[in-house]
Amino acid sequence: MDTKKLEALAAAVEHGSFTRAAEALGYTQSGMTHMMNSLERDIGFPVLLRGRAGVRLTPAGERIYPLVRQVLSASQALDREITLINSHKEDTIRVAAYSSIAMHWLPEVIQQFRRIHPELTVDIQMGSVEEVYRWVREDKADMGFASLQDGMTMDWLPLAEDPLLAILPPEYDLGGRERFDVRDFSGHEFLMPSMGFHLDILRALNRSGVTPVIRTTQVSDSVIISMVEHGLGVSVLSELVLKGRRDAVQAVPLDPPAFRELGIVTRDRRELRPAARRFITEARDIIRQIK
């Protein structure tokens, strides 16, 4: 079956019009019509109803259309795999991640993975949540280690819950409490971390209707901690970000509790190369051991 004809069918269904589909694909309208006529001759029955209002699938067309989409998806996956092999990129697994994940999880994951698969290379690029998601969406990374975001439409594999903690100056008086009431952020100068972490923090604050005096920063988490340590404000960071640090700040669980869900985002795990799928499976198992 000629995939060009199937691509033309999919475009006609998506746009509801031969004219708009032809424009999207760079064909003439007569060329588009010819391809659909040829497709229907090939398969032996009509797949499109044509009228003044445009085109739509026949009942028989509706039956085969999901399979048409599967064929096109498989064809695209094949093309990508061929391109990767020809460019020798099949030996490299491209990973995008937050700096905290790259620091605390990925070294152990890569070490154990390379021990089993020494022929494979893992390339890491670090970025904010917006960057990680964009790199995966634009196929600049096979996968992203990030936090789950509202409205995310790609494939998601949860790994762990990462508690959010209030970061307070050493002298801050908690009054004997073991948790920090989120409402107590109101009126404080709040140092908002950069690199997209604000999305996870704002969700926790908004749920409690808290509106602190937010001071947006363009500095690293380490600088945020130092600023809090010197009494320049308060903040929120995650348990993973703070792992291994020995600063004088107080890191206190929030009340009500809040966390960010960390996991692996991909365009479609089923279409990933076998090596990338193996990396995801082994990373999940190793991270669960680390946690």
PDB file of C-alpha atoms in Angstrom:
ATOM      1  CA  MET A   1       0.000   0.000   0.000  1.00  0.00           C
ATOM      2  CA  ASP A   2       1.344   3.411  -1.048  1.00  0.00           C
ATOM      3  CA  THR A   3       1.812   5.421   2.154  1.00  0.00           C
ATOM      4  CA  LYS A   4       1.620   8.678   0.168  1.00  0.00           C
ATOM      5  CA  LYS A   5      -2.007   7.881  -0.603  1.00  0.00           C
ATOM      6  CA  LEU A   6      -2.649   7.069   3.055  1.00  0.00           C
ATOM      7  CA  GLU A   7      -1.023  10.366   4.088  1.00  0.00           C
ATOM      8  CA  ALA A   8      -3.319  12.155   1.625  1.00  0.00           C
ATOM      9  CA  LEU A   9      -6.346  10.364   3.081  1.00  0.00           C
ATOM     10  CA  ALA A  10      -5.342  11.349   6.619  1.00  0.00           C
ATOM     11  CA  ALA A  11      -4.885  14.979   5.551  1.00  0.00           C
ATOM     12  CA  ALA A  12      -8.289  15.015   3.829  1.00  0.00           C
ATOM     13  CA  VAL A  13      -9.965  13.657   6.975  1.00  0.00           C
ATOM     14  CA  GLU A  14      -8.071  16.079   9.241  1.00  0.00           C
ATOM     15  CA  HIS A  15      -8.867  19.167   7.145  1.00  0.00           C
ATOM     16  CA  GLY A  16     -12.308  18.063   5.948  1.00  0.00           C
ATOM     17  CA  SER A  17     -11.523  19.385   2.488  1.00  0.00           C
ATOM     18  CA  PHE A  18      -9.492  18.320  -0.553  1.00  0.00           C
ATOM     19  CA  THR A  19      -8.530  21.949  -1.132  1.00  0.00           C
ATOM     20  CA  ARG A  20      -7.065  22.512   2.349  1.00  0.00           C
ATOM     21  CA  ALA A  21      -5.472  19.058   2.423  1.00  0.00           C
ATOM     22  CA  ALA A  22      -3.837  19.688  -0.961  1.00  0.00           C
ATOM     23  CA  GLU A  23      -2.463  23.018   0.293  1.00  0.00           C
ATOM     24  CA  ALA A  24      -1.049  21.384   3.438  1.00  0.00           C
ATOM     25  CA  LEU A  25       0.679  18.634   1.441  1.00  0.00           C
ATOM     26  CA  GLY A  26       1.817  20.799  -1.460  1.00  0.00           C
ATOM     27  CA  TYR A  27      -0.397  19.067  -4.067  1.00  0.00           C
ATOM     28  CA  THR A  28      -2.878  20.468  -6.558  1.00  0.00           C
ATOM     29  CA  GLN A  29      -6.555  19.800  -5.871  1.00  0.00           C
ATOM     30  CA  SER A  30      -6.790  17.673  -9.015  1.00  0.00           C
ATOM     31  CA  GLY A  31      -3.731  15.716  -7.884  1.00  0.00           C
ATOM     32  CA  MET A  32      -5.350  15.148  -4.486  1.00  0.00           C
ATOM     33  CA  THR A  33      -8.562  13.944  -6.109  1.00  0.00           C
ATOM     34  CA  HIS A  34      -6.604  11.608  -8.378  1.00  0.00           C
ATOM     35  CA  MET A  35      -4.767  10.075  -5.389  1.00  0.00           C
ATOM     36  CA  MET A  36      -8.032   9.423  -3.535  1.00  0.00           C
ATOM     37  CA  ASN A  37      -9.638   7.884  -6.607  1.00  0.00           C
ATOM     38  CA  SER A  38      -6.579   5.671  -7.033  1.00  0.00           C
ATOM     39  CA  LEU A  39      -6.663   4.655  -3.355  1.00  0.00           C
ATOM     40  CA  GLU A  40     -10.317   3.670  -3.571  1.00  0.00           C
ATOM     41  CA  ARG A  41      -9.604   1.601  -6.709  1.00  0.00           C
ATOM     42  CA  ASP A  42      -6.737  -0.128  -4.894  1.00  0.00           C
ATOM     43  CA  ILE A  43      -8.821  -1.152  -1.891  1.00  0.00           C
ATOM     44  CA  GLY A  44     -12.068  -1.803  -3.758  1.00  0.00           C
ATOM     45  CA  PHE A  45     -14.538   0.488  -1.961  1.00  0.00           C
ATOM     46  CA  PRO A  46     -15.163   4.210  -1.287  1.00  0.00           C
ATOM     47  CA  VAL A  47     -13.587   5.659   1.844  1.00  0.00           C
ATOM     48  CA  LEU A  48     -14.721   9.294   1.513  1.00  0.00           C
ATOM     49  CA  LEU A  49     -18.084  10.978   1.031  1.00  0.00           C
ATOM     50  CA  ARG A  50     -17.654  14.151  -1.003  1.00  0.00           C
ATOM     51  CA  GLY A  51     -20.026  17.096  -1.044  1.00  0.00           C
ATOM     52  CA  ARG A  52     -20.269  20.839  -1.043  1.00  0.00           C
ATOM     53  CA  ALA A  53     -19.548  20.937   2.692  1.00  0.00           C
ATOM     54  CA  GLY A  54     -16.307  19.022   2.207  1.00  0.00           C
ATOM     55  CA  VAL A  55     -15.309  15.393   2.702  1.00  0.00           C
ATOM     56  CA  ARG A  56     -15.872  12.852   5.477  1.00  0.00           C
ATOM     57  CA  LEU A  57     -15.304   9.156   5.969  1.00  0.00           C
ATOM     58  CA  THR A  58     -17.778   6.565   4.740  1.00  0.00           C
ATOM     59  CA  PRO A  59     -18.807   3.852   7.232  1.00  0.00           C
ATOM     60  CA  ALA A  60     -16.222   1.559   5.614  1.00  0.00           C
ATOM     61  CA  GLY A  61     -13.663   4.371   5.790  1.00  0.00           C
ATOM     62  CA  GLU A  62     -14.333   4.791   9.510  1.00  0.00           C
ATOM     63  CA  ARG A  63     -13.615   1.085  10.020  1.00  0.00           C
ATOM     64  CA  ILE A  64     -10.197   1.190   8.374  1.00  0.00           C
ATOM     65  CA  TYR A  65      -9.099   4.700   9.402  1.00  0.00           C
ATOM     66  CA  PRO A  66      -7.628   3.698  12.807  1.00  0.00           C
ATOM     67  CA  LEU A  67      -5.533   1.091  10.992  1.00  0.00           C
ATOM     68  CA  VAL A  68      -4.448   3.708   8.459  1.00  0.00           C
ATOM     69  CA  ARG A  69      -3.168   5.853  11.331  1.00  0.00           C
ATOM     70  CA  GLN A  70      -1.266   2.878  12.732  1.00  0.00           C
ATOM     71  CA  VAL A  71       0.364   2.211   9.347  1.00  0.00           C
ATOM     72  CA  LEU A  72       1.422   5.868   9.054  1.00  0.00           C
ATOM     73  CA  SER A  73       2.786   5.875  12.601  1.00  0.00           C
ATOM     74  CA  ALA A  74       4.776   2.694  11.933  1.00  0.00           C
ATOM     75  CA  SER A  75       6.093   4.163   8.665  1.00  0.00           C
ATOM     76  CA  GLN A  76       7.273   7.306  10.465  1.00  0.00           C
ATOM     77  CA  ALA A  77       8.941   5.202  13.164  1.00  0.00           C
ATOM     78  CA  LEU A  78      10.711   3.177  10.450  1.00  0.00           C
ATOM     79  CA  ASP A  79      11.932   6.341   8.731  1.00  0.00           C
ATOM     80  CA  ARG A  80      13.299   7.681  12.031  1.00  0.00           C
ATOM     81  CA  GLU A  81      15.066   4.407  12.772  1.00  0.00           C
ATOM     82  CA  ILE A  82      16.660   4.323   9.320  1.00  0.00           C
ATOM     83  CA  THR A  83      17.836   7.914   9.717  1.00  0.00           C
ATOM     84  CA  LEU A  84      19.331   7.149  13.133  1.00  0.00           C
ATOM     85  CA  ILE A  85      21.159   4.086  11.850  1.00  0.00           C
ATOM     86  CA  ASN A  86      22.520   5.956   8.837  1.00  0.00           C
ATOM     87  CA  SER A  87      23.764   8.784  11.057  1.00  0.00           C
ATOM     88  CA  HIS A  88      25.193   6.382  13.701  1.00  0.00           C
ATOM     89  CA  LYS A  89      23.006   7.959  16.381  1.00  0.00           C
ATOM     90  CA  GLU A  90      21.566   4.592  17.336  1.00  0.00           C
ATOM     91  CA  ASP A  91      24.469   4.170  19.774  1.00  0.00           C
ATOM     92  CA  THR A  92      23.526   7.295  21.762  1.00  0.00           C
ATOM     93  CA  ILE A  93      20.596   7.684  24.136  1.00  0.00           C
ATOM     94  CA  ARG A  94      19.656  11.358  24.458  1.00  0.00           C
ATOM     95  CA  VAL A  95      18.440  12.295  27.942  1.00  0.00           C
ATOM     96  CA  ALA A  96      17.139  15.667  29.134  1.00  0.00           C
ATOM     97  CA  ALA A  97      16.837  16.229  32.878  1.00  0.00           C
ATOM     98  CA  TYR A  98      16.648  18.665  35.769  1.00  0.00           C
ATOM     99  CA  SER A  99      20.025  19.374  37.350  1.00  0.00           C
ATOM    100  CA  SER A 100      18.913  17.761  40.640  1.00  0.00           C
ATOM    101  CA  ILE A 101      17.993  14.527  38.856  1.00  0.00           C
ATOM    102  CA  ALA A 102      21.172  14.635  36.780  1.00  0.00           C
ATOM    103  CA  MET A 103      23.176  15.011  39.991  1.00  0.00           C
ATOM    104  CA  HIS A 104      21.482  12.544  42.336  1.00  0.00           C
ATOM    105  CA  TRP A 105      19.889   9.854  40.155  1.00  0.00           C
ATOM    106  CA  LEU A 106      21.431   9.653  36.713  1.00  0.00           C
ATOM    107  CA  PRO A 107      25.077   8.891  37.603  1.00  0.00           C
ATOM    108  CA  GLU A 108      24.034   5.655  39.323  1.00  0.00           C
ATOM    109  CA  VAL A 109      21.588   4.848  36.509  1.00  0.00           C
ATOM    110  CA  ILE A 110      24.186   5.417  33.781  1.00  0.00           C
ATOM    111  CA  GLN A 111      26.916   3.526  35.644  1.00  0.00           C
ATOM    112  CA  GLN A 112      24.767   0.419  36.012  1.00  0.00           C
ATOM    113  CA  PHE A 113      23.350   0.733  32.485  1.00  0.00           C
ATOM    114  CA  ARG A 114      26.804   1.051  30.887  1.00  0.00           C
ATOM    115  CA  ARG A 115      27.998  -1.957  32.858  1.00  0.00           C
ATOM    116  CA  ILE A 116      25.381  -4.062  31.055  1.00  0.00           C
ATOM    117  CA  HIS A 117      25.430  -2.162  27.724  1.00  0.00           C
ATOM    118  CA  PRO A 118      29.005  -0.866  27.236  1.00  0.00           C
ATOM    119  CA  GLU A 119      28.372  -0.262  23.532  1.00  0.00           C
ATOM    120  CA  LEU A 120      25.813   2.474  24.265  1.00  0.00           C
ATOM    121  CA  THR A 121      26.468   6.125  25.131  1.00  0.00           C
ATOM    122  CA  VAL A 122      24.167   8.306  27.223  1.00  0.00           C
ATOM    123  CA  ASP A 123      24.166  12.014  26.400  1.00  0.00           C
ATOM    124  CA  ILE A 124      22.691  14.304  29.103  1.00  0.00           C
ATOM    125  CA  GLN A 125      21.480  17.862  28.652  1.00  0.00           C
ATOM    126  CA  MET A 126      20.157  19.765  31.660  1.00  0.00           C
ATOM    127  CA  GLY A 127      17.402  22.340  31.556  1.00  0.00           C
ATOM    128  CA  SER A 128      14.265  23.810  33.077  1.00  0.00           C
ATOM    129  CA  VAL A 129      10.888  22.104  32.907  1.00  0.00           C
ATOM    130  CA  GLU A 130       9.984  24.112  29.813  1.00  0.00           C
ATOM    131  CA  GLU A 131      13.252  23.191  28.113  1.00  0.00           C
ATOM    132  CA  VAL A 132      13.073  19.486  28.992  1.00  0.00           C
ATOM    133  CA  TYR A 133       9.529  19.180  27.661  1.00  0.00           C
ATOM    134  CA  ARG A 134      10.375  21.149  24.512  1.00  0.00           C
ATOM    135  CA  TRP A 135      13.482  19.083  23.755  1.00  0.00           C
ATOM    136  CA  VAL A 136      11.454  15.877  24.000  1.00  0.00           C
ATOM    137  CA  ARG A 137       8.584  17.310  21.947  1.00  0.00           C
ATOM    138  CA  GLU A 138      10.997  18.494  19.218  1.00  0.00           C
ATOM    139  CA  ASP A 139      12.842  15.133  19.173  1.00  0.00           C
ATOM    140  CA  LYS A 140      16.050  16.697  20.483  1.00  0.00           C
ATOM    141  CA  ALA A 141      15.931  14.205  23.363  1.00  0.00           C
ATOM    142  CA  ASP A 142      14.630  10.630  23.498  1.00  0.00           C
ATOM    143  CA  MET A 143      13.268  11.185  26.990  1.00  0.00           C
ATOM    144  CA  GLY A 144      13.081  13.759  29.747  1.00  0.00           C
ATOM    145  CA  PHE A 145      13.418  13.310  33.511  1.00  0.00           C
ATOM    146  CA  ALA A 146      11.161  16.027  34.907  1.00  0.00           C
ATOM    147  CA  SER A 147       8.118  16.797  37.033  1.00  0.00           C
ATOM    148  CA  LEU A 148       4.576  16.180  35.840  1.00  0.00           C
ATOM    149  CA  GLN A 149       2.917  19.353  34.545  1.00  0.00           C
ATOM    150  CA  ASP A 150      -0.761  20.216  34.077  1.00  0.00           C
ATOM    151  CA  GLY A 151      -1.996  19.654  30.535  1.00  0.00           C
ATOM    152  CA  MET A 152       0.917  17.386  29.598  1.00  0.00           C
ATOM    153  CA  THR A 153      -0.107  15.310  26.542  1.00  0.00           C
ATOM    154  CA  MET A 154       2.968  13.134  25.985  1.00  0.00           C
ATOM    155  CA  ASP A 155       3.639   9.714  27.530  1.00  0.00           C
ATOM    156  CA  TRP A 156       4.428   9.798  31.241  1.00  0.00           C
ATOM    157  CA  LEU A 157       6.069   7.177  33.472  1.00  0.00           C
ATOM    158  CA  PRO A 158       5.957   8.113  37.184  1.00  0.00           C
ATOM    159  CA  LEU A 159       9.077   7.420  39.234  1.00  0.00           C
ATOM    160  CA  ALA A 160       8.788   9.052  42.663  1.00  0.00           C
ATOM    161  CA  GLU A 161       7.138  11.762  44.720  1.00  0.00           C
ATOM    162  CA  ASP A 162       9.597  14.508  45.698  1.00  0.00           C
ATOM    163  CA  PRO A 163       8.352  16.391  48.806  1.00  0.00           C
ATOM    164  CA  LEU A 164       8.460  20.198  48.758  1.00  0.00           C
ATOM    165  CA  LEU A 165      10.027  21.829  51.829  1.00  0.00           C
ATOM    166  CA  ALA A 166       9.895  25.326  53.252  1.00  0.00           C
ATOM    167  CA  ILE A 167      13.377  26.886  53.286  1.00  0.00           C
ATOM    168  CA  LEU A 168      13.670  29.193  56.299  1.00  0.00           C
ATOM    169  CA  PRO A 169      16.481  31.273  57.887  1.00  0.00           C
ATOM    170  CA  PRO A 170      18.362  29.604  60.751  1.00  0.00           C
ATOM    171  CA  GLU A 171      16.803  31.919  63.338  1.00  0.00           C
ATOM    172  CA  TYR A 172      13.200  31.482  62.165  1.00  0.00           C
ATOM    173  CA  ASP A 173      10.994  30.543  65.132  1.00  0.00           C
ATOM    174  CA  LEU A 174       8.706  27.632  64.315  1.00  0.00           C
ATOM    175  CA  GLY A 175       7.199  27.644  67.791  1.00  0.00           C
ATOM    176  CA  GLY A 176       7.958  23.972  68.294  1.00  0.00           C
ATOM    177  CA  ARG A 177       6.100  22.904  65.155  1.00  0.00           C
ATOM    178  CA  GLU A 178       7.486  20.196  62.893  1.00  0.00           C
ATOM    179  CA  ARG A 179       5.724  21.534  59.801  1.00  0.00           C
ATOM    180  CA  PHE A 180       5.459  24.957  58.218  1.00  0.00           C
ATOM    181  CA  ASP A 181       1.913  26.190  57.600  1.00  0.00           C
ATOM    182  CA  VAL A 182       1.804  27.289  53.962  1.00  0.00           C
ATOM    183  CA  ARG A 183      -0.388  30.255  54.966  1.00  0.00           C
ATOM    184  CA  ASP A 184       2.556  31.641  56.955  1.00  0.00           C
ATOM    185  CA  PHE A 185       4.278  32.509  53.670  1.00  0.00           C
ATOM    186  CA  SER A 186       1.850  35.428  53.364  1.00  0.00           C
ATOM    187  CA  GLY A 187       3.612  38.695  54.039  1.00  0.00           C
ATOM    188  CA  HIS A 188       7.100  37.178  53.718  1.00  0.00           C
ATOM    189  CA  GLU A 189       9.462  38.046  50.909  1.00  0.00           C
ATOM    190  CA  PHE A 190       9.435  34.825  48.917  1.00  0.00           C
ATOM    191  CA  LEU A 191      12.488  33.986  46.775  1.00  0.00           C
ATOM    192  CA  MET A 192      11.111  32.139  43.743  1.00  0.00           C
ATOM    193  CA  PRO A 193      13.649  29.765  42.182  1.00  0.00           C
ATOM    194  CA  SER A 194      14.260  30.003  38.458  1.00  0.00           C
ATOM    195  CA  MET A 195      14.665  27.178  35.914  1.00  0.00           C
ATOM    196  CA  GLY A 196      10.920  26.394  35.827  1.00  0.00           C
ATOM    197  CA  PHE A 197      10.739  25.205  39.467  1.00  0.00           C
ATOM    198  CA  HIS A 198       8.196  27.993  40.042  1.00  0.00           C
ATOM    199  CA  LEU A 199       5.499  25.914  38.300  1.00  0.00           C
ATOM    200  CA  ASP A 200       5.695  23.159  40.939  1.00  0.00           C
ATOM    201  CA  ILE A 201       5.843  25.696  43.776  1.00  0.00           C
ATOM    202  CA  LEU A 202       2.966  27.857  42.550  1.00  0.00           C
ATOM    203  CA  ARG A 203       0.675  24.816  42.434  1.00  0.00           C
ATOM    204  CA  ALA A 204       1.312  24.212  46.142  1.00  0.00           C
ATOM    205  CA  LEU A 205       0.789  27.873  47.048  1.00  0.00           C
ATOM    206  CA  ASN A 206      -2.305  28.318  44.888  1.00  0.00           C
ATOM    207  CA  ARG A 207      -4.010  25.281  46.401  1.00  0.00           C
ATOM    208  CA  SER A 208      -3.898  27.036  49.777  1.00  0.00           C
ATOM    209  CA  GLY A 209      -4.754  30.482  48.392  1.00  0.00           C
ATOM    210  CA  VAL A 210      -1.421  31.886  49.568  1.00  0.00           C
ATOM    211  CA  THR A 211      -0.053  35.077  48.026  1.00  0.00           C
ATOM    212  CA  PRO A 212       3.424  35.840  49.421  1.00  0.00           C
ATOM    213  CA  VAL A 213       5.495  38.766  48.209  1.00  0.00           C
ATOM    214  CA  ILE A 214       7.201  36.901  45.376  1.00  0.00           C
ATOM    215  CA  ARG A 215      10.646  38.004  44.316  1.00  0.00           C
ATOM    216  CA  THR A 216      11.460  36.234  41.046  1.00  0.00           C
ATOM    217  CA  THR A 217      15.112  35.335  40.745  1.00  0.00           C
ATOM    218  CA  GLN A 218      17.468  34.254  37.976  1.00  0.00           C
ATOM    219  CA  VAL A 219      19.865  32.437  40.275  1.00  0.00           C
ATOM    220  CA  SER A 220      20.618  28.807  41.062  1.00  0.00           C
ATOM    221  CA  ASP A 221      19.121  26.802  43.902  1.00  0.00           C
ATOM    222  CA  SER A 222      22.430  27.119  45.794  1.00  0.00           C
ATOM    223  CA  VAL A 223      22.226  30.898  45.652  1.00  0.00           C
ATOM    224  CA  ILE A 224      18.583  30.811  46.817  1.00  0.00           C
ATOM    225  CA  ILE A 225      19.673  28.779  49.841  1.00  0.00           C
ATOM    226  CA  SER A 226      22.498  31.210  50.605  1.00  0.00           C
ATOM    227  CA  MET A 227      20.117  34.185  50.367  1.00  0.00           C
ATOM    228  CA  VAL A 228      17.680  32.527  52.789  1.00  0.00           C
ATOM    229  CA  GLU A 229      20.570  31.677  55.098  1.00  0.00           C
ATOM    230  CA  HIS A 230      21.416  35.389  55.236  1.00  0.00           C
ATOM    231  CA  GLY A 231      17.856  36.374  56.109  1.00  0.00           C
ATOM    232  CA  LEU A 232      16.935  37.823  52.706  1.00  0.00           C
ATOM    233  CA  GLY A 233      13.671  35.893  52.450  1.00  0.00           C
ATOM    234  CA  VAL A 234      12.109  32.433  52.489  1.00  0.00           C
ATOM    235  CA  SER A 235      11.602  29.884  49.728  1.00  0.00           C
ATOM    236  CA  VAL A 236      10.482  26.375  48.789  1.00  0.00           C
ATOM    237  CA  LEU A 237      12.730  23.690  47.347  1.00  0.00           C
ATOM    238  CA  SER A 238      12.377  19.942  47.017  1.00  0.00           C
ATOM    239  CA  GLU A 239      13.905  17.168  49.076  1.00  0.00           C
ATOM    240  CA  LEU A 240      15.932  15.959  46.075  1.00  0.00           C
ATOM    241  CA  VAL A 241      17.364  19.438  45.429  1.00  0.00           C
ATOM    242  CA  LEU A 242      18.506  19.635  49.062  1.00  0.00           C
ATOM    243  CA  LYS A 243      19.936  16.112  49.197  1.00  0.00           C
ATOM    244  CA  GLY A 244      23.465  16.052  50.609  1.00  0.00           C
ATOM    245  CA  ARG A 245      23.588  19.780  51.475  1.00  0.00           C
ATOM    246  CA  ARG A 246      24.867  20.993  54.853  1.00  0.00           C
ATOM    247  CA  ASP A 247      23.594  24.567  54.939  1.00  0.00           C
ATOM    248  CA  ALA A 248      22.387  26.337  58.060  1.00  0.00           C
ATOM    249  CA  VAL A 249      18.882  26.942  56.707  1.00  0.00           C
ATOM    250  CA  GLN A 250      15.893  25.099  58.120  1.00  0.00           C
ATOM    251  CA  ALA A 251      14.189  22.744  55.637  1.00  0.00           C
ATOM    252  CA  VAL A 252      10.722  21.976  56.984  1.00  0.00           C
ATOM    253  CA  PRO A 253       7.860  19.904  55.488  1.00  0.00           C
ATOM    254  CA  LEU A 254       4.861  21.936  54.356  1.00  0.00           C
ATOM    255  CA  ASP A 255       1.425  21.847  55.920  1.00  0.00           C
ATOM    256  CA  PRO A 256      -0.606  20.767  54.011  1.00  0.00           C
ATOM    257  CA  PRO A 257       1.995  18.432  52.514  1.00  0.00           C
ATOM    258  CA  ALA A 258       3.010  19.121  48.915  1.00  0.00           C
ATOM    259  CA  PHE A 259       5.231  17.324  46.456  1.00  0.00           C
ATOM    260  CA  ARG A 260       6.180  17.239  42.815  1.00  0.00           C
ATOM    261  CA  GLU A 261       5.769  13.996  40.889  1.00  0.00           C
ATOM    262  CA  LEU A 262       8.989  13.106  39.109  1.00  0.00           C
ATOM    263  CA  GLY A 263       8.999  10.790  36.128  1.00  0.00           C
ATOM    264  CA  ILE A 264      10.041  10.199  32.535  1.00  0.00           C
ATOM    265  CA  VAL A 265       8.334  11.991  29.649  1.00  0.00           C
ATOM    266  CA  THR A 266       8.514  10.674  26.069  1.00  0.00           C
ATOM    267  CA  ARG A 267       6.667  11.397  22.855  1.00  0.00           C
ATOM    268  CA  ASP A 268       5.495   7.790  22.520  1.00  0.00           C
ATOM    269  CA  ARG A 269       7.348   5.024  24.358  1.00  0.00           C
ATOM    270  CA  ARG A 270       6.160   2.452  21.819  1.00  0.00           C
ATOM    271  CA  GLU A 271       8.055   4.257  19.048  1.00  0.00           C
ATOM    272  CA  LEU A 272      11.352   4.596  20.916  1.00  0.00           C
ATOM    273  CA  ARG A 273      14.379   2.634  19.827  1.00  0.00           C
ATOM    274  CA  PRO A 274      14.891  -0.618  21.775  1.00  0.00           C
ATOM    275  CA  ALA A 275      17.995   0.812  23.488  1.00  0.00           C
ATOM    276  CA  ALA A 276      16.049   3.835  24.757  1.00  0.00           C
ATOM    277  CA  ARG A 277      13.224   1.620  26.000  1.00  0.00           C
ATOM    278  CA  ARG A 278      15.758  -0.549  27.849  1.00  0.00           C
ATOM    279  CA  PHE A 279      17.269   2.548  29.438  1.00  0.00           C
ATOM    280  CA  ILE A 280      13.835   3.660  30.698  1.00  0.00           C
ATOM    281  CA  THR A 281      13.045   0.235  32.156  1.00  0.00           C
ATOM    282  CA  GLU A 282      16.400  -0.075  33.905  1.00  0.00           C
ATOM    283  CA  ALA A 283      16.358   3.568  35.086  1.00  0.00           C
ATOM    284  CA  ARG A 284      12.969   3.032  36.716  1.00  0.00           C
ATOM    285  CA  ASP A 285      14.205  -0.047  38.593  1.00  0.00           C
ATOM    286  CA  ILE A 286      17.465   1.592  39.698  1.00  0.00           C
ATOM    287  CA  ILE A 287      15.776   4.802  40.878  1.00  0.00           C
ATOM    288  CA  ARG A 288      13.306   2.792  42.947  1.00  0.00           C
ATOM    289  CA  GLN A 289      16.302   1.160  44.650  1.00  0.00           C
ATOM    290  CA  ILE A 290      17.913   4.558  45.233  1.00  0.00           C
ATOM    291  CA  LYS A 291      14.707   5.904  46.758  1.00  0.00           C
TER     292      LYS A 291
END
